[in-house]
Amino acid sequence: MWTTPRLAPRARTEQGKNVRMALRRLAGTAGGRISTAMARLNARHPWSHNDHFHGWILGTLPERRRSALDVGCGRGELLAALAPIFDHVTGTDRDEEMRAQAAARCAGLPRVAIDGSDLAEMTGPFDLVTMIAVLHHLDVPEALREVRRLLAPGGRFLVVGLAPPRTARDHLWDLASVVSNPVIGYVKHPWPDRRGVQPPPYPVAEPTLSFDELRRHVAAVMPGAVMRHHLGFRHTIVWTAPGSTEPVSG
Ligand SMILES: C[S@@+](CC[C@H](N)C(=O)[O-])C[C@H]1O[C@@H](n2cnc3c(N)ncnc32)[C@H](O)[C@@H]1O
């Protein structure tokens, strides 16, 4: 009979470290090579990794739907999706060109307002605050505290975020995203786009906080928040502010 060799605790720790390092190297090099080869493929079958999460947001809404705030609204696609659901929808973006595009996208939607204010200047309460690919543009602890201040009791914070991979688990999620990316691209955009790699349609920033670092910040300000990795090089955060929503009349 074959038995697993028993290792002393110290040797087990070493072995675990080696496995993690090897995994990290494998994920790094394999991911790097594959992603270079796949960049061209992705340019031919492009898809919006941000808009892809609108379905998740619409499926995770709070019970009460009076007012929603989308921070860093970009071209206003999410505002347009929230407009039929909430009484009032506000989109903020610090970029003037983005605000102009969002205003054009939401022209004719009377419940939507576009604003250039910072979070600290806003007054709530909001039943929903969303950020898609925005939290890493902000001072994270300060932004989280502002969102907590702005949320109504029972209101919900929904984040779709990015973080640089640091742990073996992060690298494996990245590798899975690299591999699944063109498959999702083929499904969403079957006909090849021949324009080549396009610049991002909005201001971007490089994320610096890892998933685990971000989780520590989130836990300190929003205890009980749930963070999850997803395909598409994204993670999500869900937090519901304490306090029950008043009964909805009508
Ligand atoms: C990567 S884009 C995402 C846009 C949009 N949320 C989407 O899903 O397409 C990040 C956006 O955040 C905006 N932004 C950056 N810093 C901001 C700040 N301090 N306040 C408001 N918006 C900000 C940028 O102008 C940009 O439009």
PDB file of C-alpha atoms and ligand atoms in Angstrom:
ATOM      1  CA  MET A   1       0.000   0.000   0.000  1.00  0.00           C
ATOM      2  CA  TRP A   2       1.229   3.547  -0.859  1.00  0.00           C
ATOM      3  CA  THR A   3       1.235   5.958   2.044  1.00  0.00           C
ATOM      4  CA  THR A   4       1.878   9.695   2.101  1.00  0.00           C
ATOM      5  CA  PRO A   5       5.257  10.392   3.735  1.00  0.00           C
ATOM      6  CA  ARG A   6       4.763  12.163   7.081  1.00  0.00           C
ATOM      7  CA  LEU A   7       6.560  15.504   7.331  1.00  0.00           C
ATOM      8  CA  ALA A   8       7.643  17.337  10.456  1.00  0.00           C
ATOM      9  CA  PRO A   9       5.599  20.566  11.008  1.00  0.00           C
ATOM     10  CA  ARG A  10       8.563  22.775   9.976  1.00  0.00           C
ATOM     11  CA  ALA A  11       9.118  20.768   6.770  1.00  0.00           C
ATOM     12  CA  ARG A  12       5.371  20.967   6.048  1.00  0.00           C
ATOM     13  CA  THR A  13       5.500  24.777   6.337  1.00  0.00           C
ATOM     14  CA  GLU A  14       8.520  24.874   3.987  1.00  0.00           C
ATOM     15  CA  GLN A  15       6.767  22.577   1.547  1.00  0.00           C
ATOM     16  CA  GLY A  16       3.638  24.768   1.627  1.00  0.00           C
ATOM     17  CA  LYS A  17       5.771  27.861   0.965  1.00  0.00           C
ATOM     18  CA  ASN A  18       7.492  26.182  -1.981  1.00  0.00           C
ATOM     19  CA  VAL A  19       4.184  25.090  -3.482  1.00  0.00           C
ATOM     20  CA  ARG A  20       2.800  28.616  -3.152  1.00  0.00           C
ATOM     21  CA  MET A  21       5.927  30.099  -4.757  1.00  0.00           C
ATOM     22  CA  ALA A  22       5.844  27.603  -7.618  1.00  0.00           C
ATOM     23  CA  LEU A  23       2.161  28.311  -8.177  1.00  0.00           C
ATOM     24  CA  ARG A  24       2.824  32.037  -8.177  1.00  0.00           C
ATOM     25  CA  ARG A  25       5.691  31.604 -10.683  1.00  0.00           C
ATOM     26  CA  LEU A  26       3.589  29.334 -12.879  1.00  0.00           C
ATOM     27  CA  ALA A  27       0.591  31.671 -12.751  1.00  0.00           C
ATOM     28  CA  GLY A  28       2.844  34.674 -13.384  1.00  0.00           C
ATOM     29  CA  THR A  29       4.776  33.314 -16.349  1.00  0.00           C
ATOM     30  CA  ALA A  30       1.959  31.313 -17.907  1.00  0.00           C
ATOM     31  CA  GLY A  31      -0.474  34.193 -17.340  1.00  0.00           C
ATOM     32  CA  GLY A  32       2.006  36.686 -18.778  1.00  0.00           C
ATOM     33  CA  ARG A  33       2.647  34.705 -21.951  1.00  0.00           C
ATOM     34  CA  ILE A  34      -0.945  33.765 -22.505  1.00  0.00           C
ATOM     35  CA  SER A  35      -2.148  37.304 -21.871  1.00  0.00           C
ATOM     36  CA  THR A  36       0.268  38.718 -24.490  1.00  0.00           C
ATOM     37  CA  ALA A  37      -0.978  36.217 -27.056  1.00  0.00           C
ATOM     38  CA  MET A  38      -4.579  36.847 -26.069  1.00  0.00           C
ATOM     39  CA  ALA A  39      -4.377  40.657 -26.144  1.00  0.00           C
ATOM     40  CA  ARG A  40      -4.694  40.556 -29.938  1.00  0.00           C
ATOM     41  CA  LEU A  41      -7.563  38.079 -29.740  1.00  0.00           C
ATOM     42  CA  ASN A  42      -9.340  40.267 -27.187  1.00  0.00           C
ATOM     43  CA  ALA A  43      -8.975  43.319 -29.435  1.00  0.00           C
ATOM     44  CA  ARG A  44     -10.802  41.377 -32.158  1.00  0.00           C
ATOM     45  CA  HIS A  45     -13.636  40.357 -29.828  1.00  0.00           C
ATOM     46  CA  PRO A  46     -13.837  43.248 -27.337  1.00  0.00           C
ATOM     47  CA  TRP A  47     -16.289  43.458 -24.437  1.00  0.00           C
ATOM     48  CA  SER A  48     -16.792  45.856 -21.556  1.00  0.00           C
ATOM     49  CA  HIS A  49     -15.622  44.232 -18.340  1.00  0.00           C
ATOM     50  CA  ASN A  50     -17.460  46.980 -16.442  1.00  0.00           C
ATOM     51  CA  ASP A  51     -20.828  46.874 -18.220  1.00  0.00           C
ATOM     52  CA  HIS A  52     -20.710  43.083 -17.875  1.00  0.00           C
ATOM     53  CA  PHE A  53     -21.407  43.552 -14.121  1.00  0.00           C
ATOM     54  CA  HIS A  54     -24.581  45.626 -14.591  1.00  0.00           C
ATOM     55  CA  GLY A  55     -26.607  42.399 -14.362  1.00  0.00           C
ATOM     56  CA  TRP A  56     -24.966  41.588 -11.028  1.00  0.00           C
ATOM     57  CA  ILE A  57     -25.757  45.089  -9.716  1.00  0.00           C
ATOM     58  CA  LEU A  58     -29.390  44.952 -10.847  1.00  0.00           C
ATOM     59  CA  GLY A  59     -29.709  41.541  -9.168  1.00  0.00           C
ATOM     60  CA  THR A  60     -28.218  42.776  -5.853  1.00  0.00           C
ATOM     61  CA  LEU A  61     -30.244  45.961  -5.287  1.00  0.00           C
ATOM     62  CA  PRO A  62     -31.495  47.009  -1.835  1.00  0.00           C
ATOM     63  CA  GLU A  63     -35.142  46.662  -0.933  1.00  0.00           C
ATOM     64  CA  ARG A  64     -35.831  50.389  -0.869  1.00  0.00           C
ATOM     65  CA  ARG A  65     -35.229  52.205  -4.152  1.00  0.00           C
ATOM     66  CA  ARG A  66     -35.730  55.929  -3.701  1.00  0.00           C
ATOM     67  CA  SER A  67     -32.275  57.268  -4.520  1.00  0.00           C
ATOM     68  CA  ALA A  68     -29.133  55.871  -6.119  1.00  0.00           C
ATOM     69  CA  LEU A  69     -25.660  57.360  -6.516  1.00  0.00           C
ATOM     70  CA  ASP A  70     -23.160  56.057  -9.071  1.00  0.00           C
ATOM     71  CA  VAL A  71     -19.705  57.429  -8.239  1.00  0.00           C
ATOM     72  CA  GLY A  72     -17.384  57.783 -11.250  1.00  0.00           C
ATOM     73  CA  CYS A  73     -20.297  57.213 -13.624  1.00  0.00           C
ATOM     74  CA  GLY A  74     -18.157  57.473 -16.781  1.00  0.00           C
ATOM     75  CA  ARG A  75     -20.364  57.450 -19.872  1.00  0.00           C
ATOM     76  CA  GLY A  76     -23.525  56.904 -17.809  1.00  0.00           C
ATOM     77  CA  GLU A  77     -24.437  53.383 -18.899  1.00  0.00           C
ATOM     78  CA  LEU A  78     -25.254  52.253 -15.350  1.00  0.00           C
ATOM     79  CA  LEU A  79     -27.249  55.449 -14.685  1.00  0.00           C
ATOM     80  CA  ALA A  80     -29.463  54.603 -17.665  1.00  0.00           C
ATOM     81  CA  ALA A  81     -29.936  51.050 -16.349  1.00  0.00           C
ATOM     82  CA  LEU A  82     -30.882  52.292 -12.844  1.00  0.00           C
ATOM     83  CA  ALA A  83     -33.198  55.082 -14.061  1.00  0.00           C
ATOM     84  CA  PRO A  84     -36.334  52.929 -14.492  1.00  0.00           C
ATOM     85  CA  ILE A  85     -35.874  51.395 -11.016  1.00  0.00           C
ATOM     86  CA  PHE A  86     -35.084  54.346  -8.674  1.00  0.00           C
ATOM     87  CA  ASP A  87     -37.017  57.586  -8.067  1.00  0.00           C
ATOM     88  CA  HIS A  88     -33.778  59.607  -8.347  1.00  0.00           C
ATOM     89  CA  VAL A  89     -30.443  58.593  -9.808  1.00  0.00           C
ATOM     90  CA  THR A  90     -27.324  60.753  -9.436  1.00  0.00           C
ATOM     91  CA  GLY A  91     -24.095  60.190 -11.330  1.00  0.00           C
ATOM     92  CA  THR A  92     -20.864  61.909 -10.341  1.00  0.00           C
ATOM     93  CA  ASP A  93     -17.632  62.043 -12.270  1.00  0.00           C
ATOM     94  CA  ARG A  94     -14.652  64.337 -11.820  1.00  0.00           C
ATOM     95  CA  ASP A  95     -13.966  64.305 -15.563  1.00  0.00           C
ATOM     96  CA  GLU A  96     -15.864  66.958 -17.528  1.00  0.00           C
ATOM     97  CA  GLU A  97     -15.846  64.988 -20.785  1.00  0.00           C
ATOM     98  CA  MET A  98     -17.303  61.957 -18.972  1.00  0.00           C
ATOM     99  CA  ARG A  99     -20.041  64.112 -17.445  1.00  0.00           C
ATOM    100  CA  ALA A 100     -20.891  65.451 -20.916  1.00  0.00           C
ATOM    101  CA  GLN A 101     -21.067  61.911 -22.331  1.00  0.00           C
ATOM    102  CA  ALA A 102     -23.182  60.710 -19.383  1.00  0.00           C
ATOM    103  CA  ALA A 103     -25.536  63.682 -19.832  1.00  0.00           C
ATOM    104  CA  ALA A 104     -25.898  62.826 -23.538  1.00  0.00           C
ATOM    105  CA  ARG A 105     -26.488  59.136 -22.745  1.00  0.00           C
ATOM    106  CA  CYS A 106     -29.173  60.013 -20.170  1.00  0.00           C
ATOM    107  CA  ALA A 107     -30.836  62.837 -22.118  1.00  0.00           C
ATOM    108  CA  GLY A 108     -34.583  62.277 -21.880  1.00  0.00           C
ATOM    109  CA  LEU A 109     -34.321  60.393 -18.556  1.00  0.00           C
ATOM    110  CA  PRO A 110     -35.832  62.936 -16.123  1.00  0.00           C
ATOM    111  CA  ARG A 111     -34.897  60.990 -12.994  1.00  0.00           C
ATOM    112  CA  VAL A 112     -31.148  61.213 -13.727  1.00  0.00           C
ATOM    113  CA  ALA A 113     -28.885  64.085 -12.580  1.00  0.00           C
ATOM    114  CA  ILE A 114     -25.174  64.391 -13.384  1.00  0.00           C
ATOM    115  CA  ASP A 115     -22.896  66.091 -10.881  1.00  0.00           C
ATOM    116  CA  GLY A 116     -19.212  66.959 -10.591  1.00  0.00           C
ATOM    117  CA  SER A 117     -19.086  67.030  -6.781  1.00  0.00           C
ATOM    118  CA  ASP A 118     -16.645  65.037  -4.672  1.00  0.00           C
ATOM    119  CA  LEU A 119     -18.060  62.422  -2.326  1.00  0.00           C
ATOM    120  CA  ALA A 120     -17.237  64.619   0.680  1.00  0.00           C
ATOM    121  CA  GLU A 121     -19.439  67.404  -0.720  1.00  0.00           C
ATOM    122  CA  MET A 122     -22.473  65.196  -1.278  1.00  0.00           C
ATOM    123  CA  THR A 123     -25.449  64.947   1.009  1.00  0.00           C
ATOM    124  CA  GLY A 124     -27.482  61.763   1.266  1.00  0.00           C
ATOM    125  CA  PRO A 125     -29.147  59.664   2.171  1.00  0.00           C
ATOM    126  CA  PHE A 126     -28.914  57.207  -0.709  1.00  0.00           C
ATOM    127  CA  ASP A 127     -30.441  53.735  -0.786  1.00  0.00           C
ATOM    128  CA  LEU A 128     -27.746  52.600  -3.201  1.00  0.00           C
ATOM    129  CA  VAL A 129     -24.172  53.731  -3.830  1.00  0.00           C
ATOM    130  CA  THR A 130     -22.292  52.054  -6.687  1.00  0.00           C
ATOM    131  CA  MET A 131     -18.720  52.211  -7.930  1.00  0.00           C
ATOM    132  CA  ILE A 132     -17.609  50.300 -10.999  1.00  0.00           C
ATOM    133  CA  ALA A 133     -13.834  50.380 -11.526  1.00  0.00           C
ATOM    134  CA  VAL A 134     -13.644  53.569  -9.446  1.00  0.00           C
ATOM    135  CA  LEU A 135     -12.644  52.769  -5.846  1.00  0.00           C
ATOM    136  CA  HIS A 136      -8.960  52.435  -6.800  1.00  0.00           C
ATOM    137  CA  HIS A 137      -9.064  56.032  -8.153  1.00  0.00           C
ATOM    138  CA  LEU A 138      -9.980  57.289  -4.663  1.00  0.00           C
ATOM    139  CA  ASP A 139      -8.433  57.490  -1.208  1.00  0.00           C
ATOM    140  CA  VAL A 140      -9.950  54.177  -0.122  1.00  0.00           C
ATOM    141  CA  PRO A 141     -10.448  54.643   3.681  1.00  0.00           C
ATOM    142  CA  GLU A 142     -11.827  58.155   3.169  1.00  0.00           C
ATOM    143  CA  ALA A 143     -14.141  57.064   0.330  1.00  0.00           C
ATOM    144  CA  LEU A 144     -15.472  54.163   2.415  1.00  0.00           C
ATOM    145  CA  ARG A 145     -16.220  56.488   5.349  1.00  0.00           C
ATOM    146  CA  GLU A 146     -18.024  58.926   3.034  1.00  0.00           C
ATOM    147  CA  VAL A 147     -20.131  56.138   1.559  1.00  0.00           C
ATOM    148  CA  ARG A 148     -21.043  54.944   5.071  1.00  0.00           C
ATOM    149  CA  ARG A 149     -22.126  58.515   5.907  1.00  0.00           C
ATOM    150  CA  LEU A 150     -24.190  58.822   2.712  1.00  0.00           C
ATOM    151  CA  LEU A 151     -26.072  55.521   2.923  1.00  0.00           C
ATOM    152  CA  ALA A 152     -29.595  55.415   4.336  1.00  0.00           C
ATOM    153  CA  PRO A 153     -30.289  52.768   7.014  1.00  0.00           C
ATOM    154  CA  GLY A 154     -30.558  49.485   5.114  1.00  0.00           C
ATOM    155  CA  GLY A 155     -28.945  51.143   2.074  1.00  0.00           C
ATOM    156  CA  ARG A 156     -26.448  49.168   0.024  1.00  0.00           C
ATOM    157  CA  PHE A 157     -22.932  49.745  -1.292  1.00  0.00           C
ATOM    158  CA  LEU A 158     -22.051  47.752  -4.411  1.00  0.00           C
ATOM    159  CA  VAL A 159     -18.524  47.822  -5.791  1.00  0.00           C
ATOM    160  CA  VAL A 160     -16.990  46.222  -8.849  1.00  0.00           C
ATOM    161  CA  GLY A 161     -13.262  46.665  -8.370  1.00  0.00           C
ATOM    162  CA  LEU A 162      -9.775  45.839  -9.584  1.00  0.00           C
ATOM    163  CA  ALA A 163      -6.728  44.828  -7.562  1.00  0.00           C
ATOM    164  CA  PRO A 164      -3.207  43.751  -8.501  1.00  0.00           C
ATOM    165  CA  PRO A 165      -2.641  40.008  -7.942  1.00  0.00           C
ATOM    166  CA  ARG A 166      -0.376  39.274  -4.970  1.00  0.00           C
ATOM    167  CA  THR A 167      -1.296  35.866  -3.549  1.00  0.00           C
ATOM    168  CA  ALA A 168      -1.383  32.494  -5.321  1.00  0.00           C
ATOM    169  CA  ARG A 169      -5.196  32.672  -5.166  1.00  0.00           C
ATOM    170  CA  ASP A 170      -5.182  36.134  -6.830  1.00  0.00           C
ATOM    171  CA  HIS A 171      -2.880  34.827  -9.583  1.00  0.00           C
ATOM    172  CA  LEU A 172      -5.093  31.819 -10.199  1.00  0.00           C
ATOM    173  CA  TRP A 173      -8.144  34.086 -10.569  1.00  0.00           C
ATOM    174  CA  ASP A 174      -6.160  36.236 -13.002  1.00  0.00           C
ATOM    175  CA  LEU A 175      -5.119  33.187 -14.975  1.00  0.00           C
ATOM    176  CA  ALA A 176      -8.742  32.003 -15.118  1.00  0.00           C
ATOM    177  CA  SER A 177      -9.728  35.496 -16.309  1.00  0.00           C
ATOM    178  CA  VAL A 178      -7.037  35.480 -18.999  1.00  0.00           C
ATOM    179  CA  VAL A 179      -8.251  32.132 -20.316  1.00  0.00           C
ATOM    180  CA  SER A 180     -11.995  32.902 -20.137  1.00  0.00           C
ATOM    181  CA  ASN A 181     -11.643  36.441 -21.523  1.00  0.00           C
ATOM    182  CA  PRO A 182     -11.629  35.543 -25.246  1.00  0.00           C
ATOM    183  CA  VAL A 183     -14.387  32.975 -24.754  1.00  0.00           C
ATOM    184  CA  ILE A 184     -16.647  35.650 -23.262  1.00  0.00           C
ATOM    185  CA  GLY A 185     -15.476  37.998 -26.053  1.00  0.00           C
ATOM    186  CA  TYR A 186     -16.534  35.504 -28.752  1.00  0.00           C
ATOM    187  CA  VAL A 187     -19.967  35.144 -27.149  1.00  0.00           C
ATOM    188  CA  LYS A 188     -20.560  38.887 -26.667  1.00  0.00           C
ATOM    189  CA  HIS A 189     -18.872  40.085 -29.864  1.00  0.00           C
ATOM    190  CA  PRO A 190     -18.787  37.203 -32.377  1.00  0.00           C
ATOM    191  CA  TRP A 191     -17.808  39.325 -35.395  1.00  0.00           C
ATOM    192  CA  PRO A 192     -14.147  40.420 -35.430  1.00  0.00           C
ATOM    193  CA  ASP A 193     -13.465  44.098 -34.756  1.00  0.00           C
ATOM    194  CA  ARG A 194     -10.644  45.009 -37.153  1.00  0.00           C
ATOM    195  CA  ARG A 195      -9.725  48.382 -35.625  1.00  0.00           C
ATOM    196  CA  GLY A 196      -6.983  46.888 -33.425  1.00  0.00           C
ATOM    197  CA  VAL A 197      -6.406  47.687 -29.748  1.00  0.00           C
ATOM    198  CA  GLN A 198      -8.514  50.744 -28.794  1.00  0.00           C
ATOM    199  CA  PRO A 199      -7.659  53.211 -25.993  1.00  0.00           C
ATOM    200  CA  PRO A 200      -9.932  52.957 -22.934  1.00  0.00           C
ATOM    201  CA  PRO A 201     -12.991  55.202 -23.391  1.00  0.00           C
ATOM    202  CA  TYR A 202     -12.562  56.788 -19.919  1.00  0.00           C
ATOM    203  CA  PRO A 203      -9.786  57.901 -17.534  1.00  0.00           C
ATOM    204  CA  VAL A 204      -8.106  54.871 -15.949  1.00  0.00           C
ATOM    205  CA  ALA A 205      -5.783  54.407 -12.964  1.00  0.00           C
ATOM    206  CA  GLU A 206      -3.539  51.535 -11.940  1.00  0.00           C
ATOM    207  CA  PRO A 207      -4.898  49.773  -8.819  1.00  0.00           C
ATOM    208  CA  THR A 208      -2.325  49.468  -6.026  1.00  0.00           C
ATOM    209  CA  LEU A 209      -4.125  47.822  -3.089  1.00  0.00           C
ATOM    210  CA  SER A 210      -4.307  44.028  -3.252  1.00  0.00           C
ATOM    211  CA  PHE A 211      -7.559  42.148  -2.619  1.00  0.00           C
ATOM    212  CA  ASP A 212      -6.459  41.304   0.945  1.00  0.00           C
ATOM    213  CA  GLU A 213      -5.288  44.852   1.706  1.00  0.00           C
ATOM    214  CA  LEU A 214      -8.556  46.227   0.412  1.00  0.00           C
ATOM    215  CA  ARG A 215     -10.490  43.682   2.463  1.00  0.00           C
ATOM    216  CA  ARG A 216      -8.802  44.950   5.636  1.00  0.00           C
ATOM    217  CA  HIS A 217      -9.791  48.557   4.839  1.00  0.00           C
ATOM    218  CA  VAL A 218     -13.349  47.515   4.013  1.00  0.00           C
ATOM    219  CA  ALA A 219     -13.710  45.419   7.193  1.00  0.00           C
ATOM    220  CA  ALA A 220     -12.527  48.355   9.344  1.00  0.00           C
ATOM    221  CA  VAL A 221     -15.211  50.716   8.022  1.00  0.00           C
ATOM    222  CA  MET A 222     -17.948  48.334   6.885  1.00  0.00           C
ATOM    223  CA  PRO A 223     -17.998  45.279   9.172  1.00  0.00           C
ATOM    224  CA  GLY A 224     -19.700  42.282   7.596  1.00  0.00           C
ATOM    225  CA  ALA A 225     -19.063  43.416   4.000  1.00  0.00           C
ATOM    226  CA  VAL A 226     -18.667  40.524   1.555  1.00  0.00           C
ATOM    227  CA  MET A 227     -15.825  40.548  -0.993  1.00  0.00           C
ATOM    228  CA  ARG A 228     -15.524  38.041  -3.816  1.00  0.00           C
ATOM    229  CA  HIS A 229     -13.195  37.388  -6.745  1.00  0.00           C
ATOM    230  CA  HIS A 230     -14.779  37.158 -10.207  1.00  0.00           C
ATOM    231  CA  LEU A 231     -13.718  36.399 -13.750  1.00  0.00           C
ATOM    232  CA  GLY A 232     -12.995  39.475 -15.879  1.00  0.00           C
ATOM    233  CA  PHE A 233     -10.147  40.633 -13.575  1.00  0.00           C
ATOM    234  CA  ARG A 234     -12.697  42.039 -11.143  1.00  0.00           C
ATOM    235  CA  HIS A 235     -13.873  41.566  -7.565  1.00  0.00           C
ATOM    236  CA  THR A 236     -17.093  42.687  -5.935  1.00  0.00           C
ATOM    237  CA  ILE A 237     -17.907  44.203  -2.549  1.00  0.00           C
ATOM    238  CA  VAL A 238     -21.386  44.190  -1.017  1.00  0.00           C
ATOM    239  CA  TRP A 239     -22.242  46.015   2.196  1.00  0.00           C
ATOM    240  CA  THR A 240     -25.643  46.829   3.633  1.00  0.00           C
ATOM    241  CA  ALA A 241     -25.750  49.704   6.135  1.00  0.00           C
ATOM    242  CA  PRO A 242     -27.168  48.731   9.527  1.00  0.00           C
ATOM    243  CA  GLY A 243     -30.704  49.730  10.405  1.00  0.00           C
ATOM    244  CA  SER A 244     -33.857  48.486   8.846  1.00  0.00           C
ATOM    245  CA  THR A 245     -35.581  50.173   5.950  1.00  0.00           C
ATOM    246  CA  GLU A 246     -38.921  51.753   6.893  1.00  0.00           C
ATOM    247  CA  PRO A 247     -41.911  49.934   5.476  1.00  0.00           C
ATOM    248  CA  VAL A 248     -42.414  50.877   1.856  1.00  0.00           C
ATOM    249  CA  SER A 249     -45.747  52.673   1.446  1.00  0.00           C
ATOM    250  CA  GLY A 250     -47.975  52.342  -1.595  1.00  0.00           C
TER     251      GLY A 250
HETATM  252  C1  LIG B   1     -12.444  53.237 -15.218  1.00  0.00           C
HETATM  253  S1  LIG B   1     -13.611  54.525 -15.308  1.00  0.00           S
HETATM  254  C2  LIG B   1     -15.134  53.674 -14.964  1.00  0.00           C
HETATM  255  C3  LIG B   1     -16.327  54.412 -15.454  1.00  0.00           C
HETATM  256  C4  LIG B   1     -17.687  53.767 -15.200  1.00  0.00           C
HETATM  257  N1  LIG B   1     -17.914  53.536 -13.789  1.00  0.00           N
HETATM  258  C5  LIG B   1     -17.859  52.492 -15.981  1.00  0.00           C
HETATM  259  O1  LIG B   1     -18.197  51.474 -15.394  1.00  0.00           O
HETATM  260  O2  LIG B   1     -17.701  52.516 -17.201  1.00  0.00           O
HETATM  261  C6  LIG B   1     -13.301  55.432 -13.804  1.00  0.00           C
HETATM  262  C7  LIG B   1     -14.103  56.705 -13.724  1.00  0.00           C
HETATM  263  O3  LIG B   1     -13.942  57.291 -12.418  1.00  0.00           O
HETATM  264  C8  LIG B   1     -13.848  58.692 -12.574  1.00  0.00           C
HETATM  265  N2  LIG B   1     -13.194  59.254 -11.370  1.00  0.00           N
HETATM  266  C9  LIG B   1     -11.911  59.182 -11.016  1.00  0.00           C
HETATM  267  N3  LIG B   1     -11.710  59.793  -9.836  1.00  0.00           N
HETATM  268  C10 LIG B   1     -12.903  60.273  -9.428  1.00  0.00           C
HETATM  269  C11 LIG B   1     -13.361  61.008  -8.292  1.00  0.00           C
HETATM  270  N4  LIG B   1     -12.532  61.383  -7.307  1.00  0.00           N
HETATM  271  N5  LIG B   1     -14.679  61.326  -8.205  1.00  0.00           N
HETATM  272  C12 LIG B   1     -15.543  60.963  -9.196  1.00  0.00           C
HETATM  273  N6  LIG B   1     -15.164  60.270 -10.282  1.00  0.00           N
HETATM  274  C13 LIG B   1     -13.870  59.931 -10.413  1.00  0.00           C
HETATM  275  C14 LIG B   1     -13.048  58.866 -13.860  1.00  0.00           C
HETATM  276  O4  LIG B   1     -13.197  60.153 -14.421  1.00  0.00           O
HETATM  277  C15 LIG B   1     -13.659  57.756 -14.719  1.00  0.00           C
HETATM  278  O5  LIG B   1     -14.765  58.201 -15.463  1.00  0.00           O
END
